[in-house]
Tab-separated table of C-alpha atoms and ligand atoms in Angstrom:
chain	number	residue	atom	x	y	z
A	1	UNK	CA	37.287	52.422	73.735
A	2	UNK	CA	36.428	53.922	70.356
A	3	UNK	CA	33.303	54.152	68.719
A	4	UNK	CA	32.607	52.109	65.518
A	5	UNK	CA	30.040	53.652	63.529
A	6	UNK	CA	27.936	51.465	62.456
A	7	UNK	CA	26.447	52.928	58.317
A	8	UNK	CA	24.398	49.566	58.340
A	9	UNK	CA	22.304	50.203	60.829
A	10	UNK	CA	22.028	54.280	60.018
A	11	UNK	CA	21.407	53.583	56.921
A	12	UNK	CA	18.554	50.921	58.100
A	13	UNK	CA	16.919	53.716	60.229
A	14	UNK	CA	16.957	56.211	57.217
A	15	UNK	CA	15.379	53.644	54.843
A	16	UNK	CA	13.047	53.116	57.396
A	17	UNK	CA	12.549	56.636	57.802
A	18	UNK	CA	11.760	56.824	53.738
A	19	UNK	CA	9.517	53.891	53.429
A	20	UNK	CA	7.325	55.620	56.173
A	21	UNK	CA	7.358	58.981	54.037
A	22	UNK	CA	6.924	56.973	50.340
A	23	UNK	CA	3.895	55.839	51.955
A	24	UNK	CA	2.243	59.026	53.137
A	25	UNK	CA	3.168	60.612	49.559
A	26	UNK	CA	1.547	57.646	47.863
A	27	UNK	CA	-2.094	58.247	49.798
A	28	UNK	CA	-1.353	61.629	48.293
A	29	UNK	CA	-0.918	60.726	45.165
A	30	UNK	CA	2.653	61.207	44.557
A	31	UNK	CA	5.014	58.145	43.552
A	32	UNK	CA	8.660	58.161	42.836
A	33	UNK	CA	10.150	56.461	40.227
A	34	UNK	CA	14.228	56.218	39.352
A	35	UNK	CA	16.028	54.852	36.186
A	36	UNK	CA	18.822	53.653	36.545
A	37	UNK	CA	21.207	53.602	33.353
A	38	UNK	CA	23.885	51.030	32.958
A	39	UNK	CA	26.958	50.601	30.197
A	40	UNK	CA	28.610	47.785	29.589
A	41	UNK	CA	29.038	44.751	32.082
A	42	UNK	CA	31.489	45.830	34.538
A	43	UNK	CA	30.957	43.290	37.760
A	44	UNK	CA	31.343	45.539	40.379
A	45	UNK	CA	28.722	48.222	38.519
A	46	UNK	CA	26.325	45.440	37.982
A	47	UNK	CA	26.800	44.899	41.841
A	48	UNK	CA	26.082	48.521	42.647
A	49	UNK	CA	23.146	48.921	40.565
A	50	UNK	CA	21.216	45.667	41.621
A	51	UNK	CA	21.819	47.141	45.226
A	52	UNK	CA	20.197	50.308	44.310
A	53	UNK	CA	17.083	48.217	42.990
A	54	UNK	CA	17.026	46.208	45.766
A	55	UNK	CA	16.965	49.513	48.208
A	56	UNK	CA	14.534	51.357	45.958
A	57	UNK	CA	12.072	48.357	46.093
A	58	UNK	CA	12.724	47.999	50.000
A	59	UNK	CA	11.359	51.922	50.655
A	60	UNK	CA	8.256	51.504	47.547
A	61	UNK	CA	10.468	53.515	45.034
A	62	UNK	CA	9.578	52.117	41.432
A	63	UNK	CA	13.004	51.569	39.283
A	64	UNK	CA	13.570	50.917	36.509
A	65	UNK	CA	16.861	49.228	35.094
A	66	UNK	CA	18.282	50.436	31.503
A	67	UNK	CA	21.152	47.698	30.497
A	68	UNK	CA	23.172	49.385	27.375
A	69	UNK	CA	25.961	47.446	24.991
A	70	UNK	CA	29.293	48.451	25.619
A	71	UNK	CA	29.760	49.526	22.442
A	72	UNK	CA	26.384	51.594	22.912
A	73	UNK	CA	27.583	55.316	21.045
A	74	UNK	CA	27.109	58.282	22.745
A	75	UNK	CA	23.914	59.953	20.707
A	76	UNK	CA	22.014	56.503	21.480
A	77	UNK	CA	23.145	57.349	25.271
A	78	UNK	CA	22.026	60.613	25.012
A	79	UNK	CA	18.995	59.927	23.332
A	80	UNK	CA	17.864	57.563	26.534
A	81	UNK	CA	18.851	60.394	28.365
A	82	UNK	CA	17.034	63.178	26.678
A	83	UNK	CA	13.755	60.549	26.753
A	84	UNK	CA	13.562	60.020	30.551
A	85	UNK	CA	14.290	63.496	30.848
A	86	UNK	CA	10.968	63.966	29.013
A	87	UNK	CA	9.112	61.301	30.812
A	88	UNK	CA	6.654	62.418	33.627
A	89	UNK	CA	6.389	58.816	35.357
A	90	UNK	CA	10.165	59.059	36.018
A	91	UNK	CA	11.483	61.362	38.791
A	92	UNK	CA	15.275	60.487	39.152
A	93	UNK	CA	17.567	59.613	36.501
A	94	UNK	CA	21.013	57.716	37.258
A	95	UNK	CA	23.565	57.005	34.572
A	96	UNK	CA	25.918	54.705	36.546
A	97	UNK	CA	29.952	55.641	36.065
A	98	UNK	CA	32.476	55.237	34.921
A	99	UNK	CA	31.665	54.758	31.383
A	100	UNK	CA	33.122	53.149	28.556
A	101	UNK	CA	36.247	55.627	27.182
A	102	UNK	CA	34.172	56.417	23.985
A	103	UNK	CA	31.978	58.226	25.911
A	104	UNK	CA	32.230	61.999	27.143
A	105	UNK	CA	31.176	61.539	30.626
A	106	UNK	CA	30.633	64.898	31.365
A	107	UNK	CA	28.646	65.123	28.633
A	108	UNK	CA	26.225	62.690	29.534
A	109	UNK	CA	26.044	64.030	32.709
A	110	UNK	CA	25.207	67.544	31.854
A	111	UNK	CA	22.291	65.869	29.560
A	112	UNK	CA	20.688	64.895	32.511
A	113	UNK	CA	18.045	67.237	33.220
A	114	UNK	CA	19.253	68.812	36.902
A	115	UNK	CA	15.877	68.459	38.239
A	116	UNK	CA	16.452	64.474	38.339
A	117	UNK	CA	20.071	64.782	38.777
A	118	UNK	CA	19.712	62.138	42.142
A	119	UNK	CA	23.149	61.572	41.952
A	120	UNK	CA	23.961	65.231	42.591
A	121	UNK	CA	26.355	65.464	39.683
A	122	UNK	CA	25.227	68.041	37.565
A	123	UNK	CA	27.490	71.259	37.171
A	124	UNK	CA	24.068	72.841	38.292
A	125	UNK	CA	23.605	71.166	41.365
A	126	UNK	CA	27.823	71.183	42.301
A	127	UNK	CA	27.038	75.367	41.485
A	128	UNK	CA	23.961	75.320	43.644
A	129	UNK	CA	25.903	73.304	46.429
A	130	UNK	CA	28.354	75.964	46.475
A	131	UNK	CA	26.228	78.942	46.898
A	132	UNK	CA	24.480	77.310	49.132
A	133	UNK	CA	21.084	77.266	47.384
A	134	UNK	CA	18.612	74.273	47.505
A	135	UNK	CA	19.355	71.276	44.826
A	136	UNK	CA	20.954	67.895	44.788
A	137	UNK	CA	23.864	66.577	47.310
A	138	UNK	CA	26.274	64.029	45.974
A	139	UNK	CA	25.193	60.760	48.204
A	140	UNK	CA	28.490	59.976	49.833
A	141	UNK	CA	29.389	63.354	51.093
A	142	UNK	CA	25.454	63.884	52.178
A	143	UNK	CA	25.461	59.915	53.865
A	144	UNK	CA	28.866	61.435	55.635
A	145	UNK	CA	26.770	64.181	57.360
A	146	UNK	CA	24.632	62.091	58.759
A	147	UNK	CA	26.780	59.375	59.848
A	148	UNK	CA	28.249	62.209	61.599
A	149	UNK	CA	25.190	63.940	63.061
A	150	UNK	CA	23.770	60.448	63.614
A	151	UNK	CA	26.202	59.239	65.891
A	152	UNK	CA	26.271	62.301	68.342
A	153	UNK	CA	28.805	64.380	66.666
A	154	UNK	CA	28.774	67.817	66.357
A	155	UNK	CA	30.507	69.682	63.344
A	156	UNK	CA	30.486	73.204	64.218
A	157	UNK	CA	33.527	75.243	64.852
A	158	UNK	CA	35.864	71.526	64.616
A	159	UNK	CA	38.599	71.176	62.259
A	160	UNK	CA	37.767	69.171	59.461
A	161	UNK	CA	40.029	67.849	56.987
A	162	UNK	CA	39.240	66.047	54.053
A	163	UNK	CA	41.392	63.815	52.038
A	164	UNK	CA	40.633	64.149	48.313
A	165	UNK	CA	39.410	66.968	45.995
A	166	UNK	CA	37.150	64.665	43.311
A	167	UNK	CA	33.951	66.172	42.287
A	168	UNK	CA	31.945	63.277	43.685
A	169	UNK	CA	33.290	63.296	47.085
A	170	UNK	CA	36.291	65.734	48.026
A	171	UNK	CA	34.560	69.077	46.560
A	172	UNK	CA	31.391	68.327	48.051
A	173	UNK	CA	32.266	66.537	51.252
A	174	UNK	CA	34.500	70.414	51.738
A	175	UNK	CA	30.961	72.603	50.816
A	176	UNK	CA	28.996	70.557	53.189
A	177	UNK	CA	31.281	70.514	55.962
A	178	UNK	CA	31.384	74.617	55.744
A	179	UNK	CA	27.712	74.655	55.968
A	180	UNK	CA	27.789	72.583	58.770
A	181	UNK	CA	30.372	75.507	60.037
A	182	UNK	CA	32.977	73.134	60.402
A	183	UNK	CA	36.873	74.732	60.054
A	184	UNK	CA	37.716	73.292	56.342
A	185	UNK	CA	41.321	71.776	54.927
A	186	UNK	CA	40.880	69.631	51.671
A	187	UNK	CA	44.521	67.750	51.455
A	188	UNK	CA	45.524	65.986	48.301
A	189	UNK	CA	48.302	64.121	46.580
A	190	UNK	CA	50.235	67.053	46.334
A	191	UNK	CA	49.895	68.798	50.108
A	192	UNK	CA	52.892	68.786	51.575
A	193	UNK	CA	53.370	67.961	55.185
A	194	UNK	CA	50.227	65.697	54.956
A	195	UNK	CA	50.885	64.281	58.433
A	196	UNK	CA	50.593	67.366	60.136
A	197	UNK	CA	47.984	68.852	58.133
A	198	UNK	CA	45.692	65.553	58.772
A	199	UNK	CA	46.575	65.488	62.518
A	200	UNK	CA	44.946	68.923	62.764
A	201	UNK	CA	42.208	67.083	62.524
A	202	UNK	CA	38.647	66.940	64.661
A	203	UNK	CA	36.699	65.492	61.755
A	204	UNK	CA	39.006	63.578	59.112
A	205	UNK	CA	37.421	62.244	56.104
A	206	UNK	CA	39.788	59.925	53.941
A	207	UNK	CA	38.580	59.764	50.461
A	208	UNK	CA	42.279	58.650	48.845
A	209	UNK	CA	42.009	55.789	47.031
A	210	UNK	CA	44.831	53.861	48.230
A	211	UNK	CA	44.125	51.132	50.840
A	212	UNK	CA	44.897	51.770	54.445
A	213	UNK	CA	47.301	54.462	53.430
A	214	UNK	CA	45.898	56.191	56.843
A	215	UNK	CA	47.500	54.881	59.883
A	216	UNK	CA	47.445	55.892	63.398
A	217	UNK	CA	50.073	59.096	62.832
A	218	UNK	CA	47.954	60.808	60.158
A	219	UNK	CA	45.044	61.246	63.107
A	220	UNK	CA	45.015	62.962	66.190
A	221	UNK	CA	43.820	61.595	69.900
A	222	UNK	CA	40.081	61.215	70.009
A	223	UNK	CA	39.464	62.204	66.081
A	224	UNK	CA	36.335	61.356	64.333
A	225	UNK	CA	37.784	59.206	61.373
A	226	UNK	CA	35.844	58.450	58.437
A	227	UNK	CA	36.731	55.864	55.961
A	228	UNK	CA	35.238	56.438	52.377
A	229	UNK	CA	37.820	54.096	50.373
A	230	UNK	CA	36.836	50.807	49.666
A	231	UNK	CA	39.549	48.272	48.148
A	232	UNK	CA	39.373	44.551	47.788
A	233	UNK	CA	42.435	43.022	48.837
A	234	UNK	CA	45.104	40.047	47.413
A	235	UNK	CA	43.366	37.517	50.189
A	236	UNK	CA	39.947	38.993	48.998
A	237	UNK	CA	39.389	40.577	52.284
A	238	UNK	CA	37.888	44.789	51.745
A	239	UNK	CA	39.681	47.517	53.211
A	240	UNK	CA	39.430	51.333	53.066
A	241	UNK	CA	41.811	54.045	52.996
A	242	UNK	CA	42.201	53.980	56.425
A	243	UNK	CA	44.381	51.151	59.012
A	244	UNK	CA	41.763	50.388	60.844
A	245	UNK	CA	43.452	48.024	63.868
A	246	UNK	CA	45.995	51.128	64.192
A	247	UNK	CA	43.566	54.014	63.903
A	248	UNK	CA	40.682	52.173	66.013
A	249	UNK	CA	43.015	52.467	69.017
A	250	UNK	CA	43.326	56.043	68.767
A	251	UNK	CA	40.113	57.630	67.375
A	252	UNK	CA	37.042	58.331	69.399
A	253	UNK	CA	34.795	56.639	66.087
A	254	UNK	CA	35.811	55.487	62.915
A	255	UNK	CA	34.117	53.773	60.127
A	256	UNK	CA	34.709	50.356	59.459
A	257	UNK	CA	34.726	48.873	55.659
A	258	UNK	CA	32.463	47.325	54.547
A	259	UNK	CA	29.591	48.692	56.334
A	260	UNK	CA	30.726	52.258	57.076
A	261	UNK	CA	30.069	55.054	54.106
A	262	UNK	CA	28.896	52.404	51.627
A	263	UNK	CA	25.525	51.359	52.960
A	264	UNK	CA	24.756	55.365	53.637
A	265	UNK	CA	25.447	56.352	49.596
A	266	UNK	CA	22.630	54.292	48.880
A	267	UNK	CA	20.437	55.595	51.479
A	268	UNK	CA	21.423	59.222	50.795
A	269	UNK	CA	20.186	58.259	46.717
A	270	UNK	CA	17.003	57.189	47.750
A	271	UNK	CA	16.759	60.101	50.162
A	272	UNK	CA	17.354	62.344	46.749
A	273	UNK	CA	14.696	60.294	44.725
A	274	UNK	CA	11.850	60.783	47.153
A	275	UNK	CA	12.840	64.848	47.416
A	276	UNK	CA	12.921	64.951	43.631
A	277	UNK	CA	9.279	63.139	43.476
A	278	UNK	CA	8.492	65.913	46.129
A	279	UNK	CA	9.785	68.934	43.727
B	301	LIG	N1	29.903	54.686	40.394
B	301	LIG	C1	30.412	54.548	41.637
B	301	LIG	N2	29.705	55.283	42.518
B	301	LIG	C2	28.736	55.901	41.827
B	301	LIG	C3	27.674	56.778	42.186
B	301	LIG	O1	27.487	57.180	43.340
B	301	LIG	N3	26.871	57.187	41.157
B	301	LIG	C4	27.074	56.797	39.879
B	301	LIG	N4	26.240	57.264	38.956
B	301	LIG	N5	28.042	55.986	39.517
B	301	LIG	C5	28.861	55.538	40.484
């Protein structure tokens, strides 16, 4: 039988674990406060950022929602930007992506100052990541850790092979899985032999983007599998990168979508907002 692992309920404990510590810093005088800054009305943004208020109020973390135009230009962005960055009250900063295509992403990112950089996105942090020097973790790849850790599994000396090289999830999910001394392959579009390389596999983390392109002869027998794509299906059903009725059979623990890698972003972004009202 293979292990489901179950992001809800991790994700429960850490928010629990959070609340507990918000607490104690608040009889010490120290509150945390994130804004969170939204372009445009994309639905599924609007979902993610009303789920991130919802969390932050849950563990006592004060938020604050900025809703822009679509048409918003990119000094009045960076102006916002440059504003919290200045503000004392606010602790974590947030621009949610993607943007609108009249806007220089990277640009907006790098505005952020990297001392509120929550979402670990800042050339800064990725540098600081890499060296292995305190700073901010991308949430997904840092909820992957612990969904890993969490659920008895150890990462040390296993081969690990990642799916995807973005800067969000593939670079960092690598960099944290060599820290954790795991034995690191980061496969893309273009590897060749991308069975074999993925059936090397202790650890495999699937961060693709097509939906359940992995099926059960990309893994190996008794592989930790974990799912970070999330696609919504023509019968409206979700899905993730992974086939999970064929690859349940044949992994020791996989993550199921939804509640897998999603619920542990957000938990990993509060985790970042309390450590930056810490710093
Ligand atoms: N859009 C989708 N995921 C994320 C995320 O983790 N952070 C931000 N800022 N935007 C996103």
């Amino acid at each position: 039988m293979s292990q489901i692992i179950d992001g809800k309920a991790i994700a429960a404990q850490i928010k629990d674990e959070l609340k507990e510590e918000v607490m104690r810093m608040r009889s010490g005088g120290i509150s945390a406060a994130l804004a969170v800054i939204q372009v445009g009305r994309d639905p599924a943004s609007s979902i993610y950022v009303n789920n991130k208020k919802k969390a932050c109020e849950y563990v006592g973390i004060h938020s604050e929602v900025y809703e822009l135009p679509e048409e918003v230009s990119q000094e009045e962005l960076l102006a916002l930007v440059g504003r919290l960055n200045r503000d004392d009250k606010i602790n974590g900063i947030l621009v949610q992506l993607p943007l609108p295509g009249h806007i220089n992403e990277e640009s907006v990112i790098t505005a952020i100052s990297p001392k509120k950089d929550v979402d670990g996105f800042h050339t800064e942090n990725a540098g600081r990541l890499m060296v292995g020097k305190k700073g901010f973790i991308p949430c997904t790849p840092a909820g992957i850790i612990q969904l890993i850790k969490r659920s008895g599994f150890d990462i040390e000396g296993k081969e690990c092979v990642v799916i995807g090289r973005s800067n969000i999830v593939g670079k960092p999910m690598a960099a944290l899985l060599l820290q954790e001394n795991g034995t690191v392959t980061v496969a893309h579009s273009k590897t060749a032999h991308l069975k074999e390389v993925s059936s090397r596999a202790d650890i495999l983390v699937a961060a693709i983007g097509k939906p359940k392109f992995i099926t059960a002869d990309y893994v190996k027998e008794g592989a930790v599998v974990i799912d970070v794509g999330i696609h919504r299906m023509a019968d409206r059903k979700m899905c993730g990168d992974v086939d999970f009725d064929s690859v349940y059979k044949k992994a020791a623990a996989i993550t199921p979508v939804p509640g897998g890698v999603g619920p542990m972003t957000i938990a990993m972004l509060l985790c970042n907002c309390v450590e930056a009202a810490k710093r």
